Amino acid sequence: MRIDAYEDPGSPERRGGWWYLAWLVRRQWPRCLAGAVFASVWMVLLAATPFLMARAVDHGLEPGDPGALAGWTGAMVAVGGVNAWLGVLRHRTMTKVRMDANFRTVKVVVGHATRLGAALRRQVGTGEVVTIGVGDVQTISASLTAVGPGVGAVVAYAVVGGLMVSVSVRLALVVLLGVPLLALVIGPLMGRLQGRETEYRERQSVLTARIGDLAGGLRVLNGLGGKGLVAEAFRGDSGRLREQGYRVGAVTSWIQALGVGLPMLFLALVTWLGARLAAQGQISVGELVSVYGYVVALGWPVAFLIEMGHQLSRGVVAARRVVTFLRLEPAPDEGTRDAPAEPAALHDPASGVRVLPGRLTALATSRPSDATDILDRLGRYTPSDTTWGDVPLTDIPLTQVRARILVAAPEADLFAGPLSDVIGAADTDPRGAGSVDLRLRRVGATSHNAPADAKQPPGADELARLTQAIHTAAAEDIVRALPNGLETPIEAQARNLSGGQRQRVRLARALLTDPEILLAAEPTSALDAHTEATVADRLRAARKGRTTVLAATSPLLLDRADVVHHLVDGKVAATGTHRELLDTEPGYRALVARDAEVGEPAEEGDRAR
């Protein structure tokens, strides 16, 4: 039974941690059953060895019968060989059980994160998601050891107890009552471990989120002189997490110490009682040897039972965190009215912004957050009274809104992979990706100016769209500078690109989707004046007849806009063309002039890298 990393993981249980672990077992019950059978037979055969040894002593060695001794010895060798084979099968099966649980949990978590979409960051911190993906998934998969060796330990323990009855009822009672007594001693520690582990995971998620925030804003903090203050606060948080880790380790060490020490005391008692019974003549020498063997064989199931309890205690804590995440729900979509069939105006009453269809509209404000808030309302990422045509945006099903309106955030995530995939051309034919690279290396040789009647190669439409998007974003130089063009691997968040290059990649990705309405915040803020002017001209030409809204204060972009809304305190203070506002609005003139002065020292290439 192979593991398909891409199959449907199914609908996970969300009622609690134990329910989730049980669901993981049910989703692969044949494999779990096989693991339990292999482990049970393996452990039982470990106990069979001293049984056979006792028979070899009593029926072969003691009476001096070489044939019987050879027969029982051969049986021991055969059982050992079979058990070695079963051990391999058990290990392989349990590895597959853990891998399946790992992949299945990853898929349900990633799938749910995708379903939450924009609501994810408003409901849970980045650190929580990272902690689940890095730590909790591994802990959950390890806890499924209980379905193999754990079940086998219970079966082997019962079998050894039954074999001990044939030797001595007193010894059998000691064996059968020993493990419940161990559970009474270690059980409270398991409960304490769950509490300490839960608190540790929570602190870890908070610290992980802070690490991400620091990594993203380190340059800004250093420039403001706040690096030392933040570093000191981080050291304090890290120290508290370390102390909590010590508390978790203290409980774990007691569990492991008792798990090793108490079974030894218990087994020593069994050995002592067996020796007394042999000395009193109540059991034979062979039976005494078998008692010693049973004591050794019991070491495995007892150790597995304690390890099972430890792993389940940690696994249920991790499963509860996953279940808590899976219980998060996206904002309800109660839209029942269709979006306008034809291009229509977007209107945001809160700010007074009206976006006419087929026009290039710009939002100019001294507070970028005001413009971002407006774009979020126009794109229905935050609740508002925005209308599309004469229909409230909230009355339209979200799928229709997302299909026709795209909000291009300035810090949108960029995933690792080849540049062609990062931009969004994952479905482009591999041969086509190479063709794009060649076309971009020839000035003017882009696919959109090929003869209309020319025979198009596979993926030609995708190539044309990709090439056009790269051209509009003025990103040809990025492709040419990379060693393998569009096939060059890009790191997560495009860390191996400059700030201006990342900005143009994001713009190319947005343009590739060719949305009916494009809402972009500061799409050229990290570019030098020459590149910015190129992007402004190409963007206006490429989006001609399409609705486009840009939040920007750059004169180069504002001069290409059909309509400019000057915003003050988040509301429209004046509307007109760029040149009209320059002549009539002193506040607008001061805002644009300031931006022009800021842009003057820009070096060739990018303003920020």
Coordinates of C-alpha atoms in Angstrom, one line a residue:
M1 CA 0.0 0.0 0.0
R2 CA 1.9 3.0 -1.2
I3 CA 1.7 6.6 0.0
D4 CA 0.3 9.1 -2.6
A5 CA 1.5 12.6 -1.5
Y6 CA -1.1 14.2 -3.8
E7 CA -4.2 12.2 -3.0
D8 CA -7.2 13.8 -1.3
P9 CA -6.4 13.8 2.5
G10 CA -10.1 13.6 3.4
S11 CA -12.1 15.6 5.9
P12 CA -10.3 15.8 9.2
E13 CA -11.8 15.4 12.6
R14 CA -12.1 18.7 14.4
R15 CA -13.7 17.6 17.7
G16 CA -10.5 17.4 19.6
G17 CA -6.9 16.1 19.7
W18 CA -7.8 12.5 20.4
W19 CA -10.4 12.5 17.7
Y20 CA -7.8 13.8 15.2
L21 CA -5.3 11.1 16.0
A22 CA -8.0 8.5 15.7
W23 CA -9.0 10.0 12.3
L24 CA -5.3 9.6 11.1
V25 CA -5.5 5.9 12.1
R26 CA -8.8 5.3 10.3
R27 CA -7.6 6.9 7.1
Q28 CA -4.9 4.2 6.8
W29 CA -6.4 1.4 8.9
P30 CA -5.1 -1.5 6.8
R31 CA -1.6 -0.2 7.2
C32 CA -2.1 0.4 10.9
L33 CA -3.6 -3.0 11.3
A34 CA -0.6 -4.6 9.5
G35 CA 1.8 -2.7 11.8
A36 CA 0.0 -3.8 14.9
V37 CA 0.0 -7.5 13.7
F38 CA 3.7 -7.4 12.8
A39 CA 4.6 -5.7 16.1
S40 CA 2.5 -8.1 18.1
V41 CA 3.9 -11.3 16.5
W42 CA 7.4 -9.8 16.7
M43 CA 7.1 -9.2 20.5
V44 CA 5.4 -12.5 21.2
L45 CA 8.2 -14.3 19.4
L46 CA 10.7 -12.5 21.6
A47 CA 8.9 -14.1 24.6
A48 CA 8.8 -17.5 22.7
T49 CA 12.6 -17.7 22.8
P50 CA 12.9 -18.3 26.6
F51 CA 10.0 -20.7 26.3
L52 CA 11.9 -22.8 23.7
M53 CA 15.1 -22.4 25.8
A54 CA 13.3 -23.9 28.8
R55 CA 12.2 -26.9 26.7
A56 CA 15.7 -27.4 25.4
V57 CA 17.0 -27.5 29.0
D58 CA 14.3 -29.6 30.5
H59 CA 13.9 -32.1 27.6
G60 CA 17.4 -32.1 26.0
L61 CA 20.2 -30.8 28.3
E62 CA 19.1 -32.1 31.7
P63 CA 18.1 -35.7 30.6
G64 CA 21.1 -35.8 28.1
D65 CA 19.1 -36.2 24.9
P66 CA 21.1 -34.7 22.0
G67 CA 18.3 -35.1 19.5
A68 CA 15.8 -33.2 21.6
L69 CA 18.4 -30.5 22.4
A70 CA 19.2 -30.1 18.7
G71 CA 15.5 -30.0 17.8
W72 CA 14.7 -27.3 20.4
T73 CA 17.8 -25.4 19.5
G74 CA 16.9 -25.4 15.8
A75 CA 13.4 -24.2 16.7
M76 CA 15.1 -21.2 18.5
V77 CA 17.2 -20.4 15.5
A78 CA 14.2 -20.6 13.1
V79 CA 12.1 -18.4 15.4
G80 CA 15.0 -15.9 15.6
G81 CA 15.2 -15.7 11.8
V82 CA 11.5 -15.3 11.4
N83 CA 11.5 -12.6 14.1
A84 CA 14.3 -10.7 12.3
W85 CA 12.2 -10.7 9.1
L86 CA 9.1 -9.5 11.1
G87 CA 11.2 -6.8 12.7
V88 CA 12.0 -5.4 9.2
L89 CA 8.4 -5.5 8.1
R90 CA 7.3 -3.8 11.4
H91 CA 9.8 -1.0 11.0
R92 CA 8.9 -0.4 7.3
T93 CA 5.2 -0.5 8.0
M94 CA 5.4 1.9 10.9
T95 CA 7.6 4.3 8.9
K96 CA 4.9 4.4 6.2
V97 CA 2.3 5.0 8.9
R98 CA 4.3 8.0 10.2
M99 CA 4.9 9.3 6.7
D100 CA 1.2 9.1 5.8
A101 CA 0.2 10.9 9.0
N102 CA 2.8 13.6 8.3
F103 CA 1.8 14.2 4.6
R104 CA -1.9 14.0 5.5
T105 CA -1.6 16.6 8.2
V106 CA 0.5 18.9 6.0
K107 CA -2.1 18.7 3.3
V108 CA -5.1 19.4 5.5
V109 CA -3.2 22.4 7.2
V110 CA -2.1 23.8 3.8
G111 CA -5.4 23.2 2.2
H112 CA -7.2 25.0 5.1
A113 CA -4.8 27.9 5.0
T114 CA -5.6 28.3 1.3
R115 CA -9.3 28.1 2.1
L116 CA -8.9 30.9 4.7
G117 CA -7.1 33.1 2.2
A118 CA -6.9 36.7 3.3
A119 CA -8.6 35.9 6.6
L120 CA -5.7 33.8 7.7
R121 CA -3.5 36.6 9.0
R122 CA -6.4 38.3 10.8
Q123 CA -7.2 35.1 12.7
V124 CA -3.8 33.5 13.5
G125 CA -0.2 34.7 13.7
T126 CA 2.5 33.6 11.3
G127 CA 4.4 32.0 14.2
E128 CA 1.5 29.7 15.0
V129 CA 1.4 28.4 11.4
V130 CA 5.2 28.0 11.3
T131 CA 5.2 26.1 14.6
I132 CA 2.5 23.8 13.4
G133 CA 4.3 23.1 10.2
V134 CA 7.8 22.6 11.7
G135 CA 7.1 21.0 15.1
D136 CA 3.5 19.8 15.6
V137 CA 3.3 17.8 12.3
Q138 CA 6.4 15.7 13.3
T139 CA 5.1 15.2 16.8
I140 CA 1.7 14.0 15.6
S141 CA 3.3 11.5 13.2
A142 CA 5.6 10.2 15.9
S143 CA 2.7 9.6 18.3
L144 CA 1.2 7.0 15.8
T145 CA 3.9 4.6 17.1
A146 CA 1.1 3.6 19.5
V147 CA -0.7 1.7 16.8
G148 CA 2.2 -0.6 16.1
P149 CA 4.7 -1.3 18.9
G150 CA 2.1 0.1 21.4
V151 CA -0.5 -2.5 20.5
G152 CA 2.2 -5.2 20.2
A153 CA 3.4 -4.4 23.7
V154 CA -0.1 -4.9 25.1
V155 CA -0.4 -8.2 23.3
A156 CA 3.1 -9.4 24.2
Y157 CA 2.5 -8.4 27.8
A158 CA -0.7 -10.5 28.0
V159 CA 1.0 -13.5 26.3
V160 CA 4.0 -13.4 28.7
G161 CA 1.6 -13.2 31.6
G162 CA -0.2 -16.3 30.2
L163 CA 3.1 -18.2 29.8
M164 CA 4.0 -17.3 33.4
V165 CA 0.8 -18.9 34.6
S166 CA 2.2 -22.2 33.4
V167 CA 5.2 -21.6 35.6
S168 CA 3.7 -20.0 38.7
V169 CA 0.4 -18.3 39.4
R170 CA 2.2 -16.0 41.9
L171 CA 4.7 -14.8 39.3
A172 CA 1.9 -14.3 36.8
L173 CA 0.0 -12.1 39.2
V174 CA 3.1 -10.0 39.8
V175 CA 3.6 -9.6 36.0
L176 CA 0.0 -8.8 35.3
L177 CA -0.3 -6.2 38.2
G178 CA 3.1 -4.6 37.6
V179 CA 2.3 -2.4 34.6
P180 CA -0.9 -1.0 36.0
L181 CA 1.0 0.1 39.1
L182 CA 3.6 1.7 36.8
A183 CA 0.8 3.6 35.0
L184 CA -0.4 4.9 38.4
V185 CA 3.0 6.3 39.1
I186 CA 3.8 7.7 35.7
G187 CA 0.2 8.8 34.7
P188 CA 0.2 12.1 36.7
L189 CA 3.5 13.0 35.1
M190 CA 1.9 12.5 31.6
G191 CA -0.8 15.0 32.5
R192 CA 1.7 17.5 33.7
L193 CA 3.7 17.0 30.6
Q194 CA 0.7 17.9 28.4
G195 CA 0.2 21.2 30.3
R196 CA 3.9 22.2 30.1
E197 CA 4.1 21.2 26.5
T198 CA 1.1 23.2 25.6
E199 CA 2.5 26.4 27.2
Y200 CA 5.9 25.8 25.6
R201 CA 4.3 25.5 22.1
E202 CA 2.3 28.7 22.6
R203 CA 5.5 30.6 23.7
Q204 CA 7.4 29.1 20.8
S205 CA 4.8 30.3 18.2
V206 CA 5.0 33.9 19.6
L207 CA 8.7 33.9 19.4
T208 CA 8.7 32.5 15.9
A209 CA 6.4 35.2 14.8
R210 CA 8.7 37.8 16.4
I211 CA 11.7 36.3 14.6
G212 CA 9.9 36.8 11.2
D213 CA 9.0 40.4 12.1
L214 CA 12.6 41.2 13.1
A215 CA 14.0 39.6 9.9
G216 CA 11.7 41.7 7.8
G217 CA 12.3 45.0 9.6
L218 CA 15.9 44.7 10.7
R219 CA 17.3 47.3 8.3
V220 CA 14.6 49.8 9.4
L221 CA 15.3 49.1 13.1
N222 CA 19.0 49.5 12.6
G223 CA 18.5 52.8 10.8
L224 CA 16.3 54.1 13.6
G225 CA 18.8 53.0 16.3
G226 CA 16.3 50.6 17.8
K227 CA 18.2 47.4 17.1
G228 CA 19.7 47.2 20.6
L229 CA 16.4 47.7 22.3
V230 CA 14.6 45.1 20.2
A231 CA 17.5 42.7 20.6
E232 CA 17.3 43.0 24.4
A233 CA 13.5 42.3 24.3
F234 CA 14.1 39.3 22.1
R235 CA 16.7 38.0 24.5
G236 CA 14.3 38.2 27.3
D237 CA 11.5 36.4 25.4
S238 CA 14.0 33.8 24.3
G239 CA 15.2 33.3 27.9
R240 CA 11.6 32.8 29.1
L241 CA 11.1 30.2 26.3
R242 CA 14.3 28.5 27.4
E243 CA 13.1 28.3 31.0
Q244 CA 9.8 26.8 29.8
G245 CA 11.8 24.3 27.8
Y246 CA 13.7 23.3 30.9
R247 CA 10.4 22.7 32.7
V248 CA 9.2 20.5 29.9
G249 CA 12.6 18.7 30.0
A250 CA 12.3 18.2 33.7
V251 CA 9.0 16.4 33.4
T252 CA 10.2 14.4 30.5
S253 CA 13.4 13.4 32.3
W254 CA 11.3 12.1 35.3
I255 CA 9.1 10.1 32.9
Q256 CA 12.1 8.6 31.2
A257 CA 14.0 7.9 34.4
L258 CA 11.0 6.2 36.0
G259 CA 10.3 4.5 32.7
V260 CA 13.8 2.9 32.9
G261 CA 14.1 2.5 36.7
L262 CA 10.7 1.2 37.8
P263 CA 10.5 -1.6 35.2
M264 CA 14.0 -2.8 36.4
L265 CA 12.7 -2.9 40.0
F266 CA 9.6 -4.7 38.8
L267 CA 11.6 -7.2 36.8
A268 CA 14.1 -7.7 39.6
L269 CA 11.2 -8.7 41.9
V270 CA 10.0 -11.2 39.3
T271 CA 13.6 -12.7 39.0
W272 CA 14.0 -12.9 42.8
L273 CA 10.6 -14.6 43.3
G274 CA 11.5 -17.1 40.5
A275 CA 14.9 -17.9 42.1
R276 CA 13.1 -18.6 45.5
L277 CA 10.6 -20.9 43.8
A278 CA 13.4 -22.8 42.1
A279 CA 15.4 -23.1 45.3
Q280 CA 12.2 -24.4 47.0
G281 CA 11.8 -27.0 44.2
Q282 CA 8.5 -25.5 43.1
I283 CA 9.7 -24.9 39.6
S284 CA 12.3 -26.7 37.5
V285 CA 15.7 -25.4 36.3
G286 CA 14.3 -25.0 32.8
E287 CA 11.4 -23.1 34.1
L288 CA 13.8 -20.8 36.1
V289 CA 15.7 -20.2 32.9
S290 CA 12.4 -19.4 31.1
V291 CA 11.5 -16.9 33.9
Y292 CA 14.8 -15.1 33.4
G293 CA 14.1 -15.1 29.7
Y294 CA 10.6 -13.8 30.2
V295 CA 12.0 -11.0 32.4
V296 CA 14.3 -10.0 29.6
A297 CA 11.5 -10.3 27.0
L298 CA 9.2 -8.1 29.1
G299 CA 11.7 -5.3 28.9
W300 CA 10.7 -4.5 25.3
P301 CA 6.9 -4.3 25.8
V302 CA 7.2 -2.4 29.1
A303 CA 9.6 0.1 27.5
F304 CA 7.3 0.5 24.5
L305 CA 4.2 1.0 26.7
I306 CA 6.0 3.9 28.5
E307 CA 7.2 5.4 25.3
M308 CA 3.7 5.1 23.8
G309 CA 2.3 7.1 26.8
H310 CA 5.0 9.7 26.4
Q311 CA 4.5 10.1 22.6
L312 CA 0.7 10.1 22.9
S313 CA 0.9 12.9 25.6
R314 CA 2.9 15.0 23.2
G315 CA 1.0 14.0 20.2
V316 CA -2.4 15.0 21.6
V317 CA -1.1 18.5 22.5
A318 CA 0.1 18.9 18.9
A319 CA -3.1 17.5 17.5
R320 CA -5.1 20.0 19.6
R321 CA -3.2 22.9 18.0
V322 CA -3.9 21.5 14.6
V323 CA -7.6 21.1 15.4
T324 CA -7.7 24.7 16.7
F325 CA -6.3 25.9 13.4
L326 CA -8.7 23.8 11.4
R327 CA -11.6 25.3 13.3
L328 CA -10.9 28.7 12.0
E329 CA -13.4 29.8 9.4
P330 CA -13.1 32.4 6.6
A331 CA -15.5 35.4 6.6
P332 CA -19.0 34.2 5.6
D333 CA -19.8 34.8 1.9
E334 CA -23.5 35.6 1.8
G335 CA -23.6 37.1 -1.7
T336 CA -26.5 36.2 -3.8
R337 CA -26.6 38.8 -6.5
D338 CA -24.6 38.6 -9.7
A339 CA -21.9 41.1 -10.5
P340 CA -22.6 43.6 -13.2
A341 CA -22.5 41.9 -16.6
E342 CA -20.7 44.9 -18.2
P343 CA -17.9 47.0 -16.9
A344 CA -19.2 49.2 -14.1
A345 CA -18.0 51.9 -11.7
L346 CA -16.7 51.0 -8.2
H347 CA -17.7 53.5 -5.5
D348 CA -16.3 53.7 -2.0
P349 CA -18.7 55.9 0.1
A350 CA -16.3 56.0 3.0
S351 CA -13.6 57.9 1.0
G352 CA -15.7 59.3 -1.8
V353 CA -13.5 57.5 -4.4
R354 CA -15.4 56.6 -7.6
V355 CA -13.5 54.4 -10.1
L356 CA -14.9 54.7 -13.7
P357 CA -14.7 51.6 -15.9
G358 CA -12.0 51.5 -18.5
R359 CA -10.0 54.4 -17.0
L360 CA -6.6 54.6 -15.3
T361 CA -7.3 56.1 -11.9
A362 CA -4.7 57.2 -9.3
L363 CA -5.0 57.7 -5.6
A364 CA -2.5 60.3 -4.2
T365 CA -2.1 60.7 -0.4
S366 CA 0.6 61.5 2.1
R367 CA -0.5 58.5 4.1
P368 CA -0.1 55.3 2.1
S369 CA -2.1 53.3 4.6
D370 CA -5.2 55.4 3.6
A371 CA -4.9 54.4 0.0
T372 CA -4.2 50.8 0.9
D373 CA -7.4 50.7 3.0
I374 CA -9.4 52.0 0.1
L375 CA -8.0 49.4 -2.2
D376 CA -8.9 46.7 0.3
R377 CA -12.4 48.0 0.4
L378 CA -12.7 48.2 -3.3
G379 CA -11.3 44.6 -3.6
R380 CA -13.6 43.4 -0.8
Y381 CA -10.8 42.4 1.6
T382 CA -12.4 44.4 4.4
P383 CA -16.1 44.9 5.1
S384 CA -17.5 48.2 3.6
D385 CA -20.4 49.8 1.8
T386 CA -18.6 49.7 -1.5
T387 CA -20.8 49.3 -4.6
W388 CA -20.1 47.9 -8.0
G389 CA -22.4 49.5 -10.4
D390 CA -25.6 49.6 -8.4
V391 CA -24.9 46.4 -6.5
P392 CA -23.3 46.4 -3.0
L393 CA -20.0 44.5 -3.2
T394 CA -20.9 42.4 -0.2
D395 CA -24.0 41.1 -2.0
I396 CA -21.9 39.6 -4.8
P397 CA -20.5 36.1 -4.3
L398 CA -16.8 36.3 -3.4
T399 CA -15.9 33.9 -6.3
Q400 CA -17.2 36.4 -8.8
V401 CA -15.4 39.3 -7.1
R402 CA -12.0 37.4 -7.0
A403 CA -12.5 36.4 -10.7
R404 CA -12.8 39.9 -11.9
I405 CA -11.0 42.2 -9.3
L406 CA -7.4 41.8 -8.4
V407 CA -5.7 43.6 -5.5
A408 CA -1.9 43.6 -6.1
A409 CA -0.4 44.2 -2.6
P410 CA 3.1 45.8 -2.5
E411 CA 4.4 43.0 -0.2
A412 CA 2.6 40.1 -1.7
D413 CA 4.3 36.8 -1.1
L414 CA 6.7 35.4 -3.7
F415 CA 7.2 31.6 -3.5
A416 CA 10.4 29.7 -4.2
G417 CA 10.8 28.1 -7.6
P418 CA 11.8 28.9 -11.2
L419 CA 11.2 32.6 -12.2
S420 CA 8.5 31.5 -14.7
D421 CA 6.6 29.8 -11.9
V422 CA 7.1 32.7 -9.5
I423 CA 5.5 35.0 -12.1
G424 CA 2.7 32.6 -12.5
A425 CA 3.4 30.6 -15.7
A426 CA 3.5 27.2 -14.0
D427 CA 1.4 25.7 -16.8
T428 CA 3.6 27.0 -19.6
D429 CA 5.2 24.2 -21.6
P430 CA 8.8 23.6 -20.5
R431 CA 10.1 24.1 -24.0
G432 CA 8.1 27.3 -24.2
A433 CA 9.9 28.6 -21.1
G434 CA 13.2 28.3 -22.9
S435 CA 11.7 29.9 -25.9
V436 CA 10.6 32.9 -23.8
D437 CA 14.2 33.3 -22.6
L438 CA 15.5 33.3 -26.2
R439 CA 12.8 35.8 -27.4
L440 CA 13.6 38.2 -24.6
R441 CA 17.3 38.1 -25.5
R442 CA 16.5 39.5 -28.9
V443 CA 15.4 43.1 -29.0
G444 CA 11.9 43.5 -30.2
A445 CA 11.4 39.7 -30.9
T446 CA 8.4 39.2 -28.6
S447 CA 5.7 36.6 -29.4
H448 CA 2.9 39.2 -29.6
N449 CA 4.3 40.7 -32.8
A450 CA 4.5 37.4 -34.7
P451 CA 2.4 37.1 -37.8
A452 CA -1.2 36.2 -37.1
D453 CA -1.2 33.3 -39.5
A454 CA 2.0 31.8 -38.3
K455 CA 1.7 28.3 -36.9
Q456 CA 1.9 28.6 -33.1
P457 CA 4.1 26.1 -31.1
P458 CA 2.7 24.3 -28.0
G459 CA 2.1 26.8 -25.2
A460 CA 2.3 29.8 -27.6
D461 CA -0.6 31.6 -26.0
E462 CA 0.9 31.3 -22.6
L463 CA 4.3 32.4 -24.0
A464 CA 2.7 35.5 -25.5
R465 CA 0.9 36.4 -22.3
L466 CA 4.0 35.8 -20.2
T467 CA 6.2 37.8 -22.6
Q468 CA 3.8 40.7 -22.7
A469 CA 3.5 40.8 -18.9
I470 CA 7.3 40.8 -18.5
H471 CA 7.6 43.5 -21.2
T472 CA 4.9 45.7 -19.5
A473 CA 6.6 45.5 -16.2
A474 CA 10.0 46.4 -17.8
A475 CA 11.4 43.2 -16.4
E476 CA 13.3 41.9 -19.5
D477 CA 16.6 42.9 -17.9
I478 CA 15.9 40.7 -14.9
V479 CA 15.4 37.7 -17.1
R480 CA 18.6 38.5 -19.1
A481 CA 20.7 39.0 -16.0
L482 CA 19.8 35.6 -14.5
P483 CA 22.0 32.7 -15.5
N484 CA 19.2 30.5 -16.8
G485 CA 16.7 33.1 -17.7
L486 CA 13.1 32.2 -16.6
E487 CA 14.3 28.8 -15.4
T488 CA 16.6 30.3 -12.8
P489 CA 15.6 29.2 -9.2
I490 CA 14.3 32.1 -7.1
E491 CA 14.4 31.9 -3.3
A492 CA 11.3 32.3 -1.1
Q493 CA 10.2 36.0 -1.1
A494 CA 12.7 36.4 -4.0
R495 CA 15.5 37.2 -1.5
N496 CA 18.1 36.8 -4.3
L497 CA 16.5 39.7 -6.2
S498 CA 16.7 43.4 -5.4
G499 CA 13.8 45.4 -4.1
G500 CA 13.0 46.9 -7.5
Q501 CA 13.3 43.6 -9.2
R502 CA 10.9 42.0 -6.7
Q503 CA 8.5 44.9 -7.4
R504 CA 8.5 44.3 -11.1
V505 CA 8.1 40.6 -10.7
R506 CA 5.0 41.2 -8.6
L507 CA 3.7 43.6 -11.2
A508 CA 4.3 41.1 -14.0
R509 CA 2.5 38.4 -12.0
A510 CA -0.5 40.7 -11.6
L511 CA -0.5 41.7 -15.2
L512 CA -0.3 38.1 -16.4
T513 CA -3.7 37.4 -14.8
D514 CA -5.2 40.2 -17.0
P515 CA -8.0 41.1 -14.5
E516 CA -11.0 43.2 -15.5
I517 CA -10.1 45.5 -12.6
L518 CA -6.6 45.9 -11.3
L519 CA -6.0 47.6 -8.0
A520 CA -2.2 48.1 -7.3
A521 CA -0.5 49.9 -4.4
E522 CA 2.8 51.7 -5.1
P523 CA 3.8 49.4 -8.0
T524 CA 6.9 51.4 -8.9
S525 CA 8.1 53.0 -5.5
A526 CA 11.4 51.1 -5.6
L527 CA 12.3 51.9 -9.2
D528 CA 14.6 54.6 -10.6
A529 CA 13.0 57.4 -12.6
H530 CA 13.9 56.0 -16.0
T531 CA 12.5 52.5 -15.3
E532 CA 9.5 54.0 -13.6
A533 CA 8.7 56.1 -16.7
T534 CA 9.0 53.1 -18.9
V535 CA 6.6 51.1 -16.7
A536 CA 4.1 53.9 -16.6
D537 CA 4.0 54.2 -20.4
R538 CA 3.8 50.5 -20.9
L539 CA 1.2 50.0 -18.2
R540 CA -1.1 52.7 -19.6
A541 CA -0.9 51.1 -23.1
A542 CA -1.3 47.5 -21.9
R543 CA -4.3 48.4 -19.7
K544 CA -6.0 50.6 -22.2
G545 CA -9.8 50.1 -22.0
R546 CA -9.4 48.2 -18.7
T547 CA -10.1 49.5 -15.2
T548 CA -6.9 50.2 -13.3
V549 CA -6.4 51.9 -10.0
L550 CA -2.9 52.8 -8.7
A551 CA -2.1 54.2 -5.3
A552 CA 1.0 56.4 -5.9
T553 CA 2.5 59.8 -5.4
S554 CA 5.0 59.6 -8.2
P555 CA 4.6 62.4 -10.8
L556 CA 5.6 59.9 -13.5
L557 CA 2.6 57.7 -12.8
L558 CA 0.2 60.4 -11.9
D559 CA 0.8 62.2 -15.2
R560 CA -0.3 59.0 -17.1
A561 CA -3.5 58.7 -15.1
D562 CA -6.9 59.6 -16.6
V563 CA -8.2 60.7 -13.2
V564 CA -6.4 61.5 -10.0
H565 CA -8.1 61.6 -6.6
H566 CA -6.2 63.7 -4.0
L567 CA -6.9 62.2 -0.6
V568 CA -6.6 64.0 2.7
D569 CA -7.3 62.0 5.9
G570 CA -8.6 59.2 3.8
K571 CA -11.2 61.2 1.9
V572 CA -11.3 62.7 -1.5
A573 CA -10.3 66.4 -1.3
A574 CA -10.0 67.1 -5.0
T575 CA -10.4 65.2 -8.3
G576 CA -9.0 66.0 -11.8
T577 CA -6.0 65.3 -14.0
H578 CA -2.5 65.5 -12.7
R579 CA -1.9 68.8 -14.4
E580 CA -5.2 70.3 -13.3
L581 CA -4.5 69.5 -9.7
L582 CA -1.0 70.9 -9.9
D583 CA -2.5 74.2 -11.0
T584 CA -5.4 74.4 -8.6
E585 CA -4.4 72.4 -5.4
P586 CA -1.5 73.6 -3.3
G587 CA -1.6 70.6 -1.1
Y588 CA -1.4 68.2 -4.0
R589 CA 1.4 70.3 -5.5
A590 CA 3.4 70.1 -2.3
L591 CA 2.8 66.3 -2.0
V592 CA 3.9 65.6 -5.6
A593 CA 6.9 68.0 -5.3
R594 CA 8.1 66.2 -2.2
D595 CA 7.9 62.9 -3.9
A596 CA 9.8 64.2 -6.9
E597 CA 12.6 65.5 -4.5
V598 CA 12.8 62.1 -2.8
G599 CA 13.2 60.4 -6.1
E600 CA 16.0 62.6 -7.4
P601 CA 19.0 60.9 -5.8
A602 CA 17.9 57.4 -7.0
E603 CA 20.6 55.4 -8.6
E604 CA 20.3 53.8 -11.9
G605 CA 18.4 50.5 -11.6
D606 CA 16.4 50.6 -8.3
R607 CA 15.8 53.1 -5.5
A608 CA 16.0 50.3 -2.9
R609 CA 17.7 47.0 -3.0

